[in-house]
Short mmCIF file of C-alpha atoms in Angstrom, two decimals:
data_model
loop_
_atom_site.label_atom_id
_atom_site.label_comp_id
_atom_site.label_asym_id
_atom_site.label_seq_id
_atom_site.Cartn_x
_atom_site.Cartn_y
_atom_site.Cartn_z
CA MET A 227 36.04 126.56 20.50
CA ASN A 228 36.60 127.60 16.89
CA PRO A 229 39.74 128.64 14.97
CA SER A 230 38.98 132.33 15.58
CA SER A 231 39.58 131.72 19.28
CA TYR A 232 43.32 131.79 18.55
CA ILE A 233 45.59 134.31 16.88
CA GLN A 234 48.12 132.64 14.58
CA LEU A 235 51.67 133.99 14.97
CA GLU A 236 54.92 132.87 13.31
CA LYS A 237 55.46 129.43 11.79
CA LEU A 238 57.48 127.07 14.02
CA GLY A 239 57.84 124.16 11.66
CA GLU A 240 56.29 121.98 8.97
CA GLY A 241 56.12 118.20 8.66
CA THR A 242 54.69 115.55 6.39
CA TYR A 243 51.09 116.02 7.45
CA ALA A 244 51.05 119.15 9.61
CA THR A 245 52.22 122.75 10.03
CA VAL A 246 52.92 124.19 13.49
CA HIS A 247 52.52 127.87 14.36
CA LYS A 248 53.00 129.80 17.53
CA GLY A 249 49.65 131.21 18.63
CA ARG A 250 47.80 133.15 21.31
CA SER A 251 44.43 132.48 22.87
CA ARG A 252 42.02 135.38 22.46
CA ILE A 253 40.26 134.33 25.67
CA THR A 254 43.18 133.73 28.08
CA ASN A 255 45.99 135.51 26.16
CA GLU A 256 48.10 132.38 26.73
CA ILE A 257 50.82 131.50 24.20
CA VAL A 258 50.13 128.10 22.60
CA ALA A 259 51.34 125.91 19.74
CA LEU A 260 48.82 125.43 16.91
CA LYS A 261 49.29 122.23 14.94
CA GLU A 262 47.23 122.39 11.75
CA ILE A 263 46.66 119.02 10.08
CA HIS A 264 46.59 118.93 6.31
CA LEU A 265 43.26 117.38 5.35
CA ASP A 266 42.84 115.57 2.06
CA ALA A 267 39.40 116.07 0.53
CA GLU A 268 39.16 112.40 -0.46
CA GLU A 269 41.10 110.63 2.30
CA GLY A 270 39.89 112.78 5.20
CA THR A 271 41.75 113.07 8.48
CA PRO A 272 45.14 111.24 8.45
CA SER A 273 45.27 108.13 10.66
CA THR A 274 48.39 109.52 12.30
CA ALA A 275 46.44 112.59 13.43
CA ILE A 276 43.55 110.49 14.80
CA ARG A 277 46.06 108.30 16.63
CA GLU A 278 47.83 111.34 18.10
CA ILE A 279 44.61 112.93 19.31
CA SER A 280 43.25 109.78 20.94
CA LEU A 281 46.54 109.15 22.75
CA MET A 282 47.24 112.72 23.81
CA LYS A 283 43.80 113.05 25.40
CA GLU A 284 44.66 110.14 27.70
CA LEU A 285 48.30 110.93 28.45
CA LYS A 286 48.44 113.70 31.05
CA HIS A 287 51.83 113.93 32.72
CA PRO A 288 54.29 116.74 33.55
CA ASN A 289 56.78 115.28 31.06
CA ILE A 290 54.34 114.94 28.16
CA VAL A 291 53.25 117.94 26.11
CA ARG A 292 49.70 118.90 27.02
CA LEU A 293 46.93 118.88 24.41
CA TYR A 294 44.57 121.75 25.31
CA ASP A 295 42.01 121.75 22.53
CA VAL A 296 40.93 120.10 19.27
CA ILE A 297 39.21 122.17 16.60
CA HIS A 298 37.69 120.31 13.65
CA THR A 299 36.05 122.05 10.71
CA GLU A 300 35.23 120.89 7.18
CA THR A 301 38.55 122.13 5.85
CA LYS A 302 40.99 121.82 8.75
CA LEU A 303 41.89 120.02 11.92
CA MET A 304 43.82 122.02 14.49
CA LEU A 305 45.39 120.72 17.68
CA VAL A 306 46.18 123.27 20.40
CA PHE A 307 49.19 122.31 22.52
CA GLU A 308 51.00 123.97 25.37
CA PHE A 309 53.87 126.08 24.01
CA MET A 310 57.45 124.92 24.46
CA ASP A 311 60.44 127.06 23.56
CA LEU A 312 62.59 124.64 21.55
CA ASP A 313 63.40 120.98 20.97
CA LEU A 314 66.37 119.10 22.44
CA LYS A 315 68.35 119.20 19.17
CA LYS A 316 68.14 122.99 19.02
CA TYR A 317 68.87 123.17 22.75
CA MET A 318 72.08 121.15 22.30
CA ASP A 319 73.11 123.35 19.38
CA ALA A 320 72.46 126.54 21.38
CA HIS A 321 73.62 125.56 24.87
CA GLY A 322 76.08 122.74 24.45
CA ASP A 323 79.82 122.60 24.00
CA ARG A 324 79.79 121.51 20.33
CA GLY A 325 76.42 119.98 21.15
CA ALA A 326 77.53 118.22 24.37
CA LEU A 327 75.64 119.17 27.52
CA GLU A 328 76.93 119.53 31.06
CA SER A 329 76.60 116.37 33.14
CA HIS A 330 73.95 117.75 35.51
CA VAL A 331 71.83 118.85 32.53
CA VAL A 332 72.14 115.39 30.93
CA ARG A 333 70.97 113.80 34.17
CA SER A 334 68.03 116.13 34.57
CA PHE A 335 66.87 115.73 30.98
CA MET A 336 67.41 111.97 31.05
CA TYR A 337 65.42 111.66 34.27
CA GLN A 338 62.51 113.59 32.77
CA LEU A 339 62.68 111.62 29.49
CA LEU A 340 62.50 108.35 31.38
CA LYS A 341 59.66 109.62 33.59
CA GLY A 342 57.54 110.60 30.59
CA THR A 343 58.31 107.39 28.72
CA ALA A 344 57.63 105.25 31.81
CA PHE A 345 54.23 106.89 32.11
CA CYS A 346 53.50 106.01 28.46
CA HIS A 347 54.50 102.42 29.06
CA GLU A 348 52.42 102.19 32.26
CA ASN A 349 49.46 103.26 30.13
CA ARG A 350 50.23 100.68 27.44
CA VAL A 351 51.52 103.18 24.87
CA LEU A 352 54.73 102.95 22.84
CA HIS A 353 56.04 106.28 21.58
CA ARG A 354 58.03 104.62 18.73
CA ASP A 355 59.69 107.84 17.55
CA LEU A 356 61.84 109.15 20.39
CA LYS A 357 64.58 111.44 19.10
CA PRO A 358 65.92 114.90 20.09
CA GLN A 359 63.58 116.66 17.65
CA ASN A 360 60.55 115.14 19.44
CA LEU A 361 61.63 116.19 22.93
CA LEU A 362 60.60 119.74 23.75
CA ILE A 363 62.09 122.05 26.39
CA ASN A 364 60.88 125.26 27.98
CA LYS A 365 62.70 128.08 29.75
CA ARG A 366 62.13 126.39 33.13
CA GLY A 367 64.23 123.40 32.08
CA GLU A 368 61.27 121.07 31.74
CA LEU A 369 61.57 118.36 29.10
CA LYS A 370 58.42 116.88 27.58
CA LEU A 371 57.68 114.16 25.05
CA ALA A 372 55.91 115.31 21.89
CA ASP A 373 54.78 114.14 18.47
CA PHE A 374 52.87 110.93 19.14
CA GLY A 375 52.01 110.53 15.45
CA LEU A 376 53.76 107.15 15.35
CA ALA A 377 52.71 106.01 18.81
CA ARG A 378 50.57 102.93 19.26
CA ALA A 379 48.65 101.46 22.12
CA PHE A 380 49.90 97.93 22.79
CA GLY A 381 48.23 95.00 24.47
CA ILE A 382 49.01 91.57 25.80
CA PRO A 383 50.02 89.67 23.78
CA VAL A 384 52.01 92.38 22.03
CA ASN A 385 50.53 93.29 18.67
CA THR A 386 52.46 93.00 15.42
CA PHE A 387 53.55 96.43 14.21
CA SER A 388 55.30 97.88 11.20
CA ASN A 389 59.09 98.03 11.46
CA GLU A 390 59.12 101.43 9.73
CA VAL A 391 59.37 103.31 12.98
CA VAL A 392 61.90 105.52 14.75
CA THR A 393 64.27 107.72 12.77
CA LEU A 394 67.11 105.45 11.64
CA TRP A 395 69.79 106.64 14.09
CA TYR A 396 67.58 105.87 17.08
CA ARG A 397 66.23 102.57 15.81
CA ALA A 398 66.78 99.43 17.86
CA PRO A 399 68.79 96.55 16.31
CA ASP A 400 65.87 94.12 16.61
CA VAL A 401 63.76 96.50 14.53
CA LEU A 402 66.60 96.83 12.02
CA LEU A 403 66.62 93.04 11.74
CA GLY A 404 62.93 93.08 10.83
CA SER A 405 61.18 92.44 14.12
CA ARG A 406 57.51 93.37 14.17
CA THR A 407 56.70 92.05 17.63
CA TYR A 408 58.63 94.57 19.66
CA SER A 409 57.51 96.31 22.80
CA THR A 410 58.65 98.98 25.28
CA SER A 411 62.32 98.03 24.72
CA ILE A 412 62.45 100.01 21.46
CA ASP A 413 61.72 103.24 23.33
CA VAL A 414 64.38 102.31 25.91
CA TRP A 415 66.95 101.88 23.10
CA SER A 416 66.05 105.28 21.64
CA ALA A 417 66.39 106.86 25.10
CA GLY A 418 69.89 105.35 25.41
CA CYS A 419 70.87 106.79 22.02
CA ILE A 420 69.58 110.21 23.11
CA MET A 421 71.57 110.04 26.36
CA ALA A 422 74.79 109.25 24.46
CA GLU A 423 74.10 112.16 22.12
CA MET A 424 73.59 114.59 25.00
CA ILE A 425 76.92 113.42 26.50
CA SER A 426 78.97 113.72 23.32
CA GLY A 427 77.07 116.22 21.21
CA VAL A 428 76.82 113.87 18.21
CA PRO A 429 74.56 110.88 17.47
CA LEU A 430 76.07 107.61 18.65
CA PHE A 431 75.11 105.52 15.59
CA ARG A 432 74.93 107.40 12.28
CA GLY A 433 74.09 104.82 9.63
CA ARG A 434 73.24 105.60 5.99
CA ASP A 435 70.66 102.81 5.75
CA ASN A 436 69.39 99.84 7.77
CA ASN A 437 72.42 97.62 7.06
CA ASP A 438 74.93 100.39 7.74
CA GLN A 439 73.08 101.31 10.93
CA LEU A 440 73.36 97.74 12.15
CA THR A 441 77.08 97.77 11.28
CA GLN A 442 77.54 100.99 13.32
CA ILE A 443 75.86 99.32 16.30
CA LEU A 444 78.00 96.17 16.07
CA ARG A 445 81.17 98.28 16.02
CA VAL A 446 80.33 99.49 19.53
CA LEU A 447 78.36 96.64 21.13
CA GLY A 448 80.32 93.90 19.41
CA THR A 449 78.85 90.85 17.69
CA PRO A 450 76.21 89.10 19.83
CA ASP A 451 76.83 85.45 20.55
CA ASP A 452 74.76 82.69 18.94
CA THR A 453 72.68 82.18 22.11
CA THR A 454 71.59 85.84 22.08
CA LEU A 455 70.74 85.73 18.37
CA ARG A 456 68.70 82.52 18.77
CA ARG A 457 66.80 84.08 21.69
CA ILE A 458 65.99 87.20 19.64
CA GLN A 459 64.80 85.06 16.73
CA ALA A 460 62.69 82.91 19.06
CA GLU A 461 60.94 86.05 20.32
CA SER A 462 60.54 87.43 16.76
CA PRO A 463 60.29 84.49 14.32
CA GLU A 464 59.95 86.89 11.38
CA ILE A 465 63.61 87.88 11.74
CA GLN A 466 65.87 86.33 9.12
CA LEU A 467 69.27 86.11 10.74
CA ARG A 468 72.43 86.27 8.65
CA PRO A 469 76.09 85.77 9.51
CA PHE A 470 77.63 88.83 11.18
CA PRO A 471 81.28 89.77 11.05
CA ARG A 472 83.03 89.12 14.37
CA VAL A 473 83.61 92.48 16.03
CA ALA A 474 84.94 93.10 19.55
CA ARG A 475 82.92 95.18 21.98
CA ILE A 476 83.98 98.73 22.92
CA SER A 477 83.04 99.86 26.44
CA PHE A 478 81.09 103.08 26.84
CA GLN A 479 83.63 104.15 29.45
CA SER A 480 86.35 104.08 26.79
CA LEU A 481 84.07 105.93 24.39
CA TYR A 482 83.29 108.62 26.96
CA PRO A 483 86.28 108.63 29.34
CA LYS A 484 85.20 111.92 31.03
CA CYS A 485 81.85 110.45 32.02
CA HIS A 486 81.07 109.26 35.53
CA PRO A 487 81.04 105.42 35.65
CA PHE A 488 77.40 105.51 36.79
CA ALA A 489 76.47 107.28 33.52
CA THR A 490 78.29 104.79 31.28
CA ASP A 491 76.88 101.89 33.30
CA LEU A 492 73.36 103.13 32.65
CA LEU A 493 74.17 103.47 28.94
CA GLU A 494 75.43 99.85 28.89
CA ARG A 495 72.14 98.69 30.39
CA LEU A 496 69.88 100.72 28.06
CA LEU A 497 71.74 99.86 24.88
CA LYS A 498 71.66 96.08 24.97
CA PHE A 499 71.52 94.26 21.61
CA ASP A 500 69.04 91.80 23.07
CA PRO A 501 65.77 93.67 23.75
CA SER A 502 64.88 91.36 26.67
CA GLN A 503 68.07 92.45 28.48
CA ARG A 504 67.40 96.20 28.32
CA LEU A 505 66.31 97.95 31.50
CA SER A 506 62.71 99.06 31.78
CA CYS A 507 62.19 102.79 32.22
CA GLU A 508 61.18 102.24 35.84
CA ASP A 509 64.31 100.23 36.58
CA ALA A 510 66.43 102.86 34.82
CA LEU A 511 64.94 105.55 37.04
CA ASN A 512 66.12 103.58 40.07
CA HIS A 513 69.68 103.27 38.70
CA GLN A 514 72.41 104.69 40.93
CA TYR A 515 73.12 107.32 38.25
CA PHE A 516 70.02 109.17 39.53
CA GLN A 517 70.66 108.56 43.24
CA SER A 518 72.06 112.02 43.84
CA ASP A 519 71.22 115.70 44.12
CA ALA A 520 70.56 115.66 40.37
CA ARG A 521 67.63 113.31 40.86
CA ILE A 522 66.23 115.55 43.58
CA ALA A 523 66.58 118.58 41.34
CA ALA A 524 64.97 116.79 38.38
CA GLN A 525 62.14 115.54 40.62
CA GLN A 526 61.60 119.08 41.86
CA THR A 527 61.35 120.27 38.27
CA THR A 528 58.78 117.54 37.59
CA ASN A 529 56.84 118.37 40.76
CA GLN A 530 56.81 122.08 39.87
CA ALA A 531 55.56 121.23 36.39
CA GLN A 532 52.84 119.09 37.94
CA GLN A 533 51.78 121.94 40.23
CA ARG A 534 51.68 124.35 37.26
CA GLN A 535 49.59 121.86 35.31
CA GLN A 536 47.13 121.62 38.21
CA GLN A 537 46.96 125.41 38.37
CA GLN A 538 46.30 125.52 34.62
CA ASP A 539 43.54 122.94 35.04
CA GLN A 540 42.00 125.03 37.81
CA GLN A 541 42.26 128.19 35.71
CA ALA A 542 40.70 126.45 32.73
CA LEU A 543 37.86 125.16 34.92
CA ALA A 544 37.37 128.63 36.42
CA GLN A 545 37.30 130.12 32.91
CA GLN A 546 34.76 127.52 31.81
CA GLN A 547 32.61 128.17 34.88
CA TYR A 548 32.84 131.92 34.27
CA GLN A 549 31.77 131.51 30.65
CA GLN A 550 28.87 129.26 31.73
CA ALA A 551 27.81 131.82 34.36
CA GLN A 552 27.97 134.60 31.78
CA GLN A 553 25.91 132.54 29.39
CA GLN A 554 23.39 131.77 32.17
CA GLN A 555 23.12 135.46 33.06
CA TYR A 556 22.60 136.33 29.42
CA MET A 557 19.86 133.72 29.09
CA GLU A 558 18.17 134.90 32.29
CA ALA A 559 18.33 138.51 31.07
CA GLN A 560 16.78 137.41 27.75
CA ILE A 561 13.99 135.58 29.58
CA GLN A 562 13.33 138.59 31.83
CA ALA A 563 13.23 140.88 28.83
CA GLN A 564 10.79 138.58 27.08
CA GLN A 565 8.61 138.38 30.21
CA TYR A 566 8.65 142.17 30.57
CA ALA A 567 7.72 142.59 26.92
CA ALA A 568 4.87 140.13 27.33
CA GLN A 569 3.60 141.98 30.43
CA MET A 570 3.72 145.33 28.60
CA ALA A 571 1.84 143.83 25.69
CA VAL A 572 -0.87 142.52 28.05
CA GLN A 573 -1.18 145.89 29.81
CA GLN A 574 -1.39 147.77 26.55
CA GLY A 575 -4.01 145.35 25.31
CA SER A 576 -5.98 145.72 28.51
CA GLY A 577 -5.77 149.51 28.41
CA GLY A 578 -7.19 149.53 24.88
CA SER A 579 -10.37 147.77 26.07
CA TYR A 580 -11.20 150.21 28.84
CA ASN A 581 -14.54 151.99 28.49
CA TYR A 582 -14.14 155.64 29.44
CA GLN A 583 -17.74 156.50 28.88
#
């Protein structure tokens, strides 16, 4: 398709390398999100955009925003995504009690967040920038991961990555310490921070810089023992450990006394200082916190989203087949017209040679 296939509506947001508009397909009339990448004449397409496109084409899941189309011209690169109504931050501001969400909503959103992230990890992809602004929600209560600009495919052994990832408040302590050999555990940490924020309405750790962020974490988790610190350094030799002030741990149950113990237990297991001790997304999904009607409801939401996605795929295929059939009919009509014209020319030529004498 080309850019004229979509009608650009109001602006939804603008980032470092892209502007996002609401749009409408001229062909299907479907509302979409149009992400226009800012192209530099000398540098070309940003690596973040190339990374996002390559990953999004592979990641098809009900809890990951769907990439419909990619339009590349000399002057612009436009990604066409499914439209979502708002991000989790705006949802909390609009629907929460001072930002805090009801317990059943937290469970449903957390379940969907972990499902989408688990799928990424199963496909060897780290998101690396999970935060409320990158989690999108629609009117059906479906939560989907978005903005894979910082995502990276990872292999075995784990590659060495930059530690300039994840917005500061959702950044894992091992990354704050300088680790560049991290893996899926950094997304798990971010998910735990997001869960705490949905429960309370405010970010759990609100540091001003890397050092202050680490201090905020220690005030809750307490100072890790020497054995834990040595294990972290052994896994990430680039970390330069320094003496930490001795701080006592505060339990999440005391931080959030109104929370069900299952919820605070899950938080404890997601937000471990030692990355090797954090739950995987799959293990988190099997936690007793989700063994209830809330899990069934969240799973139903995911199943319904999957069914809708399949219907959209079928509609897109039908639309493609219809267009191909129309094109085929047009070509056949053209050929028939040409054949008819050729026949008429032959007949006229033959008629001109008749001898009426």
